[in-house]
Tab-separated table of C-alpha atoms and ligand atoms in Angstrom:
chain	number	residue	atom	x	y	z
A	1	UNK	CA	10.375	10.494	18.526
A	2	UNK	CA	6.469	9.801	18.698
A	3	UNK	CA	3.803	10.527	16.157
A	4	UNK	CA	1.929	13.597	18.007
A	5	UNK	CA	5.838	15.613	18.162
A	6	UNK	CA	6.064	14.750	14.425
A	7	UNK	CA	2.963	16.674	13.871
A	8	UNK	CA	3.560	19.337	16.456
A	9	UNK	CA	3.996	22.559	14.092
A	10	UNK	CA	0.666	21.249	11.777
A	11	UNK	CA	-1.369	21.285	14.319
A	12	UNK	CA	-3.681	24.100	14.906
A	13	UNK	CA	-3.565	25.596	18.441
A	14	UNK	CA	-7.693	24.749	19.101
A	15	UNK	CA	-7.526	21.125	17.615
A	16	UNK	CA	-11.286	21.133	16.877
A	17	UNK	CA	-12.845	20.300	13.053
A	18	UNK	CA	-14.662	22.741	11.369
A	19	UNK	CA	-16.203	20.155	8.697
A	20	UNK	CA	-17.067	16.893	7.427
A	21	UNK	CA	-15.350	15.257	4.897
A	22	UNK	CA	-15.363	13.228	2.106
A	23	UNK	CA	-12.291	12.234	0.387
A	24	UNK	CA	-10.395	9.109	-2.203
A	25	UNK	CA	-7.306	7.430	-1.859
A	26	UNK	CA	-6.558	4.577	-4.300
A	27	UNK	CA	-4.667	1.045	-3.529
A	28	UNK	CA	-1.459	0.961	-4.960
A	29	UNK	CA	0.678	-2.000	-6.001
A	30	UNK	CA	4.191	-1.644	-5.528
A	31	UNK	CA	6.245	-2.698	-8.195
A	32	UNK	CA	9.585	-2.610	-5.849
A	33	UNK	CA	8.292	-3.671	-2.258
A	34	UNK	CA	8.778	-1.615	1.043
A	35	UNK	CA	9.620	-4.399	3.522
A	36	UNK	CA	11.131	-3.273	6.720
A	37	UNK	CA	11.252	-0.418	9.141
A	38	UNK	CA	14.169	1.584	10.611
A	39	UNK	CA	11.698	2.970	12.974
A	40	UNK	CA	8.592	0.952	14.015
A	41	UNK	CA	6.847	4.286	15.229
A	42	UNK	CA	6.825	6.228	12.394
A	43	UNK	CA	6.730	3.578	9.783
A	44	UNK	CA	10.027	4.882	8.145
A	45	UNK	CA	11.150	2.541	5.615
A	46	UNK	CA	14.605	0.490	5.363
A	47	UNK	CA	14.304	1.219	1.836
A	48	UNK	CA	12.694	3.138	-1.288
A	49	UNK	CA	10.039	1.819	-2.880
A	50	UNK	CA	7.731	2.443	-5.777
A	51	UNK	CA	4.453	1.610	-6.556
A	52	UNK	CA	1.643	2.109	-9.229
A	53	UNK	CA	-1.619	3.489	-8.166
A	54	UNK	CA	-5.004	1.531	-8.948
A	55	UNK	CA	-7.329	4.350	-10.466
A	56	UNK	CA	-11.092	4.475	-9.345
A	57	UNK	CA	-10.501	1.200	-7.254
A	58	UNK	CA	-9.591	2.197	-3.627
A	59	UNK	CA	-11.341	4.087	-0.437
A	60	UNK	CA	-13.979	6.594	0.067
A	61	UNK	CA	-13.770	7.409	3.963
A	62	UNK	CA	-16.350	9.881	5.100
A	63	UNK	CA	-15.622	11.665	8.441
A	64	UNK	CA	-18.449	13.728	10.335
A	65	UNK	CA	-17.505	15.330	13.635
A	66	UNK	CA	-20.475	13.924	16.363
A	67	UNK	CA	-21.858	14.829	19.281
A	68	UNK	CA	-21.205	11.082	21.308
A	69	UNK	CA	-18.596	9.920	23.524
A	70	UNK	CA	-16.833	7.260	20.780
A	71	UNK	CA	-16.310	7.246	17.092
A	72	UNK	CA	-18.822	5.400	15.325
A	73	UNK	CA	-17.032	3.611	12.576
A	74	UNK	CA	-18.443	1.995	9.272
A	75	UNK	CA	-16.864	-0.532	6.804
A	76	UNK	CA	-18.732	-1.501	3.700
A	77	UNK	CA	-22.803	-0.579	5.557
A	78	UNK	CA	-21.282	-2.710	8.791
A	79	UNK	CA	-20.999	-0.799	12.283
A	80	UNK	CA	-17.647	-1.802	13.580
A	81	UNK	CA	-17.170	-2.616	17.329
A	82	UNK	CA	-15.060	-0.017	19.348
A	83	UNK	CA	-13.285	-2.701	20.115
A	84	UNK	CA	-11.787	-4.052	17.130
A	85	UNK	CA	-8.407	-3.442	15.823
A	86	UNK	CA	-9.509	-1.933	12.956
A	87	UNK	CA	-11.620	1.001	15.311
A	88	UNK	CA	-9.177	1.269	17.346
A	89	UNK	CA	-6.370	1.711	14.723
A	90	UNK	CA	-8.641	4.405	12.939
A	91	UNK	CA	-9.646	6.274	16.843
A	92	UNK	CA	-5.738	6.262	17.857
A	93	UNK	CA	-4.604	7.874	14.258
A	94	UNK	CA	-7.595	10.543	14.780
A	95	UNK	CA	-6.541	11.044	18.690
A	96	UNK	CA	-3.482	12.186	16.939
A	97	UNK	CA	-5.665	15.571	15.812
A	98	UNK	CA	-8.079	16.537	18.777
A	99	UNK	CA	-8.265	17.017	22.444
A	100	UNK	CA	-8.652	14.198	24.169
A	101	UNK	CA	-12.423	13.900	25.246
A	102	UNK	CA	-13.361	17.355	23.073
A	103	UNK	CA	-14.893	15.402	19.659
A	104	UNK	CA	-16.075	11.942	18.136
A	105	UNK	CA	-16.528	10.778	14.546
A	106	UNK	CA	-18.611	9.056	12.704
A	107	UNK	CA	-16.162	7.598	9.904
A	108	UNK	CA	-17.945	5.716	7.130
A	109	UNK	CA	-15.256	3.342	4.914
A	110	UNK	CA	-16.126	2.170	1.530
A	111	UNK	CA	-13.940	0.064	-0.253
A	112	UNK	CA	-14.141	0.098	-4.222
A	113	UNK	CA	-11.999	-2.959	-4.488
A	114	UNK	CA	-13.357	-6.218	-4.504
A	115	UNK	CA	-13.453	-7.758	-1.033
A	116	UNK	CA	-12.330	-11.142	-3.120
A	117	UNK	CA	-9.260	-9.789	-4.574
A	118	UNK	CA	-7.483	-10.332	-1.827
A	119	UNK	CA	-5.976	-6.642	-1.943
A	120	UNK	CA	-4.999	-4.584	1.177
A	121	UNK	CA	-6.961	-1.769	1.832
A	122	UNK	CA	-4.866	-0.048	4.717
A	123	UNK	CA	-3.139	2.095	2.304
A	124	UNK	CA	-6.207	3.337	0.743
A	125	UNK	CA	-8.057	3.617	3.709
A	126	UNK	CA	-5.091	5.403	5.714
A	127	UNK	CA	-4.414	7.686	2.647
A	128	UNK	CA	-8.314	8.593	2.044
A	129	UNK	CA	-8.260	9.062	6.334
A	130	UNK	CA	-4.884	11.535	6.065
A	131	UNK	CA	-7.129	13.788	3.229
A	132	UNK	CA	-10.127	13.415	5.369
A	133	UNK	CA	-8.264	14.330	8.097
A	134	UNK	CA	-6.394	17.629	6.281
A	135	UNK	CA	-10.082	18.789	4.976
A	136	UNK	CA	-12.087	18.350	8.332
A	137	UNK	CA	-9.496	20.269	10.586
A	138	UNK	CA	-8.547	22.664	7.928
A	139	UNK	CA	-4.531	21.665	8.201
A	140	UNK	CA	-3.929	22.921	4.802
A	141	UNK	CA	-1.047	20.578	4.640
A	142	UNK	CA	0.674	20.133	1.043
A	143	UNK	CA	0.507	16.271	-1.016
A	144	UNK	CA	3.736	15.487	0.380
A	145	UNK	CA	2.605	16.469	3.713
A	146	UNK	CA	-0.337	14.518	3.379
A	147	UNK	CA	1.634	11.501	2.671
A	148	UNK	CA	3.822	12.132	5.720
A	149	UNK	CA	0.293	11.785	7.599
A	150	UNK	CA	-0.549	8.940	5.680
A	151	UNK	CA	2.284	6.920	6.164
A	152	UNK	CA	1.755	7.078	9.867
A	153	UNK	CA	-0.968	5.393	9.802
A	154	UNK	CA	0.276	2.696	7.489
A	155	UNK	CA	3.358	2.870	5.428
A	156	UNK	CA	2.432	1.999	2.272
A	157	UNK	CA	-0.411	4.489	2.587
A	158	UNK	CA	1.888	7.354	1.704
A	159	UNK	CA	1.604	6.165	-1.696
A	160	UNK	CA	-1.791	5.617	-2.156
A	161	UNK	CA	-2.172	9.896	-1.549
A	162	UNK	CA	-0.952	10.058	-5.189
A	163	UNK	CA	-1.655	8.533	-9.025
A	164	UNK	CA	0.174	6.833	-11.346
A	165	UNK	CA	4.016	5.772	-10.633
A	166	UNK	CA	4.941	6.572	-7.400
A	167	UNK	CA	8.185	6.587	-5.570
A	168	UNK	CA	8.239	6.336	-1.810
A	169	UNK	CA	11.668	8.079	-0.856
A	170	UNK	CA	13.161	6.436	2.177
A	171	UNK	CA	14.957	10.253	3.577
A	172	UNK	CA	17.077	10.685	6.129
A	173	UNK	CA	15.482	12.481	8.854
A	174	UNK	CA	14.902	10.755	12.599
A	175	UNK	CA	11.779	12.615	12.465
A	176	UNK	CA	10.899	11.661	8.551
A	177	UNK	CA	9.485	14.717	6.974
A	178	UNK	CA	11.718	13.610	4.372
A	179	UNK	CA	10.156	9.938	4.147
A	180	UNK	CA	7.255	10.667	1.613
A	181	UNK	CA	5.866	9.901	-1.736
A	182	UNK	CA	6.349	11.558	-4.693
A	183	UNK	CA	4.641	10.937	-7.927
A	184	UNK	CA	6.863	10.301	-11.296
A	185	UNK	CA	5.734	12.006	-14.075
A	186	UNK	CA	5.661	9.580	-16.675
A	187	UNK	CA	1.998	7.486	-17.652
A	188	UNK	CA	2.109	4.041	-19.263
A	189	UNK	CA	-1.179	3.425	-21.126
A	190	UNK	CA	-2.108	-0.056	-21.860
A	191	UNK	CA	-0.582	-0.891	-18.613
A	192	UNK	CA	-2.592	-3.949	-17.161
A	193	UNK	CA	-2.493	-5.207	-13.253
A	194	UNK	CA	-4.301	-8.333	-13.162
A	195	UNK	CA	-5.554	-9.323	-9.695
A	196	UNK	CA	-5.755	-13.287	-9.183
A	197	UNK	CA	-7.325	-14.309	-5.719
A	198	UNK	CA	-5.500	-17.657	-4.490
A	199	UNK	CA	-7.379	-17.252	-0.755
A	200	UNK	CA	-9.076	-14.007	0.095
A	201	UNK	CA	-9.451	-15.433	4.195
A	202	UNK	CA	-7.164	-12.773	6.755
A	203	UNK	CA	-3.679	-13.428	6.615
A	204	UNK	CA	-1.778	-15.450	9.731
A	205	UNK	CA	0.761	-12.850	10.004
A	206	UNK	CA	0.315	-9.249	9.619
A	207	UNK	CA	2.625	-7.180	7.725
A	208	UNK	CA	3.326	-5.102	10.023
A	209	UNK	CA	4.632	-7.865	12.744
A	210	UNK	CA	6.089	-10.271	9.256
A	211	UNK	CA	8.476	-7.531	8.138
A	212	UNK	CA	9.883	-7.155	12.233
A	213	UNK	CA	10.196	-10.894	12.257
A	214	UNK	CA	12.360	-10.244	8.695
A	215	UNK	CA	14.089	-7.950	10.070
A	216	UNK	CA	15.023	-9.637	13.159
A	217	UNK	CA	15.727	-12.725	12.393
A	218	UNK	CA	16.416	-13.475	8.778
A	219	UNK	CA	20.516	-13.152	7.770
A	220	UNK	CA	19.121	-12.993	4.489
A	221	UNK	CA	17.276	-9.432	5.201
A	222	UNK	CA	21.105	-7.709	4.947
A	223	UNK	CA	21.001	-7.857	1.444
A	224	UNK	CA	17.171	-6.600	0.806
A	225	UNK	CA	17.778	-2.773	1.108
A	226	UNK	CA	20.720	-3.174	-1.705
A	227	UNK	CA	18.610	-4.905	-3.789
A	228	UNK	CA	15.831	-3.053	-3.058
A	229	UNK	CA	17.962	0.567	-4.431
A	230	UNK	CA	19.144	-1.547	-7.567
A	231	UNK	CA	15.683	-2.647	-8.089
A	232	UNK	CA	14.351	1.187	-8.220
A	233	UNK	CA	16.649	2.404	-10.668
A	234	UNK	CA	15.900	-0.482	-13.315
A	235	UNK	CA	12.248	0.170	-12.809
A	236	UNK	CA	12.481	3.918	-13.327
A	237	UNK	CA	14.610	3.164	-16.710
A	238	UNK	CA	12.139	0.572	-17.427
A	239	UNK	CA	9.319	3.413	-16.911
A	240	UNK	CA	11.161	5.909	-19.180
A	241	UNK	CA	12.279	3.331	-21.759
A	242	UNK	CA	8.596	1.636	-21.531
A	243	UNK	CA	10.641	-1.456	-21.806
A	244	UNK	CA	8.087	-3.825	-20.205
A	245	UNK	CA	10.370	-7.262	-20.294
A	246	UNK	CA	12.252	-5.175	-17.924
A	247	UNK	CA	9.902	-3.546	-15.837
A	248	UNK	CA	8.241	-7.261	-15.034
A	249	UNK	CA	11.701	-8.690	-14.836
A	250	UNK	CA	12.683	-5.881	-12.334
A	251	UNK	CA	8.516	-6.213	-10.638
A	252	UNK	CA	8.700	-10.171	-10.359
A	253	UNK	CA	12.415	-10.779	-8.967
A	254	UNK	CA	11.713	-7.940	-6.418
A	255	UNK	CA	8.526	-9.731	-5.354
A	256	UNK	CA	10.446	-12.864	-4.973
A	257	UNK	CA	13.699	-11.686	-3.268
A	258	UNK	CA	11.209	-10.149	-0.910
A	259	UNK	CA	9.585	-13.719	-0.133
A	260	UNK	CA	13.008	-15.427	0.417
A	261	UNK	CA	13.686	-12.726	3.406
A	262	UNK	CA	10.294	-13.649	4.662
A	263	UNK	CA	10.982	-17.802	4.231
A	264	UNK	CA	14.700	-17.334	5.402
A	265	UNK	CA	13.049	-15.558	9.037
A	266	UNK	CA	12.270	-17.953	11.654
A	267	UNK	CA	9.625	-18.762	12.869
A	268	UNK	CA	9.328	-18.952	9.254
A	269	UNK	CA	7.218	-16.735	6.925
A	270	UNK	CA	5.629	-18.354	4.022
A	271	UNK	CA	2.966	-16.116	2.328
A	272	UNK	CA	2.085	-18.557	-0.508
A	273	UNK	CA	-0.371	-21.494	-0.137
A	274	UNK	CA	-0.027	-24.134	-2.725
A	275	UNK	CA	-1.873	-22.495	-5.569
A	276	UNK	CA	0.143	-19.325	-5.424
A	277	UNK	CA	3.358	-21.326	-6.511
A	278	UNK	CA	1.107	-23.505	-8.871
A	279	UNK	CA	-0.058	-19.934	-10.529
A	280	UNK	CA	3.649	-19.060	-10.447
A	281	UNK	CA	4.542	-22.204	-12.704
A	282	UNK	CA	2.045	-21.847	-14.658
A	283	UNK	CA	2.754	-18.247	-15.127
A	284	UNK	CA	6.401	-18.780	-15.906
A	285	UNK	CA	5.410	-21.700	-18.654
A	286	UNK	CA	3.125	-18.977	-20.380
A	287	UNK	CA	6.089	-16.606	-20.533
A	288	UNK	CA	8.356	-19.612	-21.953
A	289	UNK	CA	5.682	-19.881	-24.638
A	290	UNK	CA	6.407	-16.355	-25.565
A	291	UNK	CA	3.347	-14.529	-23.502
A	292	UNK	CA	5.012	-11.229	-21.985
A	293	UNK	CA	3.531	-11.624	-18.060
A	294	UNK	CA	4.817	-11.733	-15.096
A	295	UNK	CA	3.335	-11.298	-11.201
A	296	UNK	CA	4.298	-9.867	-8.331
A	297	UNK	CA	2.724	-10.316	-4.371
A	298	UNK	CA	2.548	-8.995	-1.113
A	299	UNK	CA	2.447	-10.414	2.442
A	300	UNK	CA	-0.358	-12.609	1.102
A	301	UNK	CA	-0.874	-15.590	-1.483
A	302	UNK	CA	-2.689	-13.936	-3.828
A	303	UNK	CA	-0.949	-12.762	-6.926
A	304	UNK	CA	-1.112	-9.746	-8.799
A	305	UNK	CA	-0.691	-9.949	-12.903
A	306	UNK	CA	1.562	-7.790	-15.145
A	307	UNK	CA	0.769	-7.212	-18.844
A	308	UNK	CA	0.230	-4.839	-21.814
A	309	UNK	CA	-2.936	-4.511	-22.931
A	310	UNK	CA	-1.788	-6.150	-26.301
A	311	UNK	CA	-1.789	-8.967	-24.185
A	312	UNK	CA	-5.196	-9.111	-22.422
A	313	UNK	CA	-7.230	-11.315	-24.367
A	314	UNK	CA	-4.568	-13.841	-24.223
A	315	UNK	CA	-3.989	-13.373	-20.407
A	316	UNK	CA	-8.052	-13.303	-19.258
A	317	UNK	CA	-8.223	-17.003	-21.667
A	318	UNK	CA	-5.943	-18.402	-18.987
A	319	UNK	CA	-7.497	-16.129	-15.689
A	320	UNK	CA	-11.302	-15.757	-16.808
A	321	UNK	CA	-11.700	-14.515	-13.289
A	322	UNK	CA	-9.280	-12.542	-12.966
A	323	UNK	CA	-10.121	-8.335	-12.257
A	324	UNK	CA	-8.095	-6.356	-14.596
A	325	UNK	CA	-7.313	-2.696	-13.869
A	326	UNK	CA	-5.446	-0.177	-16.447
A	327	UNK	CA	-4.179	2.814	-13.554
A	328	UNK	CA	-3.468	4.582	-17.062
A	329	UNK	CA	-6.310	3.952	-19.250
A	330	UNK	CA	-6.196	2.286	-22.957
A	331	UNK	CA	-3.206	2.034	-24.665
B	1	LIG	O1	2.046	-0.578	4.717
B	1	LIG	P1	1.989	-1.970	5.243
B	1	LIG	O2	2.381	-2.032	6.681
B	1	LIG	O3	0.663	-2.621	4.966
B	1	LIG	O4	3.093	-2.832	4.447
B	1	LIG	C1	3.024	-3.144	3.081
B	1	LIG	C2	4.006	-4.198	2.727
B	1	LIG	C3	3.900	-4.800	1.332
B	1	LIG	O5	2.583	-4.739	0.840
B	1	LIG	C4	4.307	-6.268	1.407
B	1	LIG	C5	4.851	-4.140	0.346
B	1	LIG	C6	4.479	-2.776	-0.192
B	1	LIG	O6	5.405	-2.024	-0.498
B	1	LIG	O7	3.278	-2.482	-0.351
């Protein structure tokens, strides 16, 4: 099934916006990774995942319907060239809407989160895109449809639609109407993500092409979607519990069990560059010496901190420049 029959019945019969838009997504951290697709086309996941939202940092994506031939697409005050993957990513998910030939954008992309912190913006900017998207063609589509759009422009984006904890449920369906977030209603305040930048340069391997490689090739992979179903349900206790040993426990051995899939493929996969395992150590002696924090990371080598806010002073003394973001607020 492709993209454009997914979206058949949401369409409206003219396909032509009404309005501009201007719309927010934030990033989101998952706490239990999504790594792996059953269906490449729709970005429907091999697993459930769950993820915490990043407040005020994220996207701001402004779309205005124009009168030329091409989208005109802005990141960060810089005109993109049509030609670039990320244009042509952003032109093919708004194709998805219109005519072909019958309307252009102008799309303008900010991203609050520091370009150094090494944090994807894809689910942000796909998520802020998918709300954009709803306003300017007057879909009316519901949060969980939104995050259906979302996630086919990037999985993870379907995440990044809501606040707070968020649980990506895998579903069932071939054509995954089913396979959206869902926001948990519980709030952790004092909750700290700590984001320390190893190397902020563009990663060698996309996640998109690392988790087919995974998938493909690594032995090891079979076991990742049983882990990954474990790993939700400790996290969710952890959540209702507030038990945080547990909830960086559950965050940190996720993180890792996801990297030995990616070593294990072959060509092999390794994310981390020598500082990210020398962070890791260094991490895991501070925890030894009775400091509750733990780290989890992405397809990248940067790492992302865990901690209560109890803890923060004690934390920033060994990451001064570390970027510190409470998705709930003060404890
Ligand atoms: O949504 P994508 O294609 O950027 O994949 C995200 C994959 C990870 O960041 C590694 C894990 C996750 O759940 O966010």
């Amino acid at each position: 099934m492709d993209k454009s029959a997914v979206l058949a019945d949401w369409i409206k019969p003219n396909n032509m916006p009404i309005t501009s838009s201007e719309q927010f997504a934030p990033s989101n951290i998952a706490l239990c990774k999504y790594w792996g697709k059953r269906d490449k086309q729709l970005n429907l996941p091999m697993n459930a995942s769950l993820s915490v939202s990043l407040g005020h940092l994220g996207t701001h994506t402004r779309l205005v319907p124009i009168d030329y031939s091409a989208d005109e697409i802005w990141l960060n005050s810089d005109r993109l060239l049509p030609s670039s993957a990320f244009c042509q990513r952003i032109s093919a998910f708004l194709d998805l809407f219109r005519k072909p030939g019958t309307c252009s954008f102008r799309v303008t992309t900010r991203n609050s989160i520091p370009t150094a912190a090494g944090l994807a913006s894809s689910a942000s900017g796909f998520a802020a895109l998918a709300k954009a998207v709803n306003e300017s063609f007057q879909l009316e589509l519901n949060t969980e449809q939104l995050s259906v759009l979302a996630r086919l422009g990037s999985g993870s984006a379907c995440r990044s639609v809501f606040k707070g904890f968020v649980e990506w449920q895998m579903g069932q369906r071939e054509d995954g109407l089913d396979s959206h977030g869902i926001q948990l209603n519980a709030a952790w305040p004092g909750l700290c993500v700590g984001l320390v930048k190893v190397d902020a340069s563009v990663k060698a391997t996309d996640s998109r092409s690392g988790m087919q490689r995974t998938v493909e090739t690594a032995h090891l992979y079979q076991s990742w979607p049983v882990q990954a179903a474990h790993d939700i349900v400790l996290l969710k206790e952890a959540i209702a519990e507030k038990d945080f040993a547990k909830l960086g426990q559950t965050a940190e051995h996720n993180a890792l069990s996801m990297h030995a899939t990616m070593i294990a493929s072959w060509p092999p996969l390794v994310y981390w560059q020598p500082e990210s395992l020398a962070t890791m150590q260094r991490i895991w002696k501070l925890r030894k010496d009775g400091l509750a924090v733990y780290f989890t990371m992405d397809a990248g080598p940067n790492l992302k901190l865990l901690f209560e806010q109890a803890d923060l002073d004690a934390v920033m003394r060994y990451f001064p420049d570390m970027e510190v973001i409470q998705p709930f607020g003060h404890g």
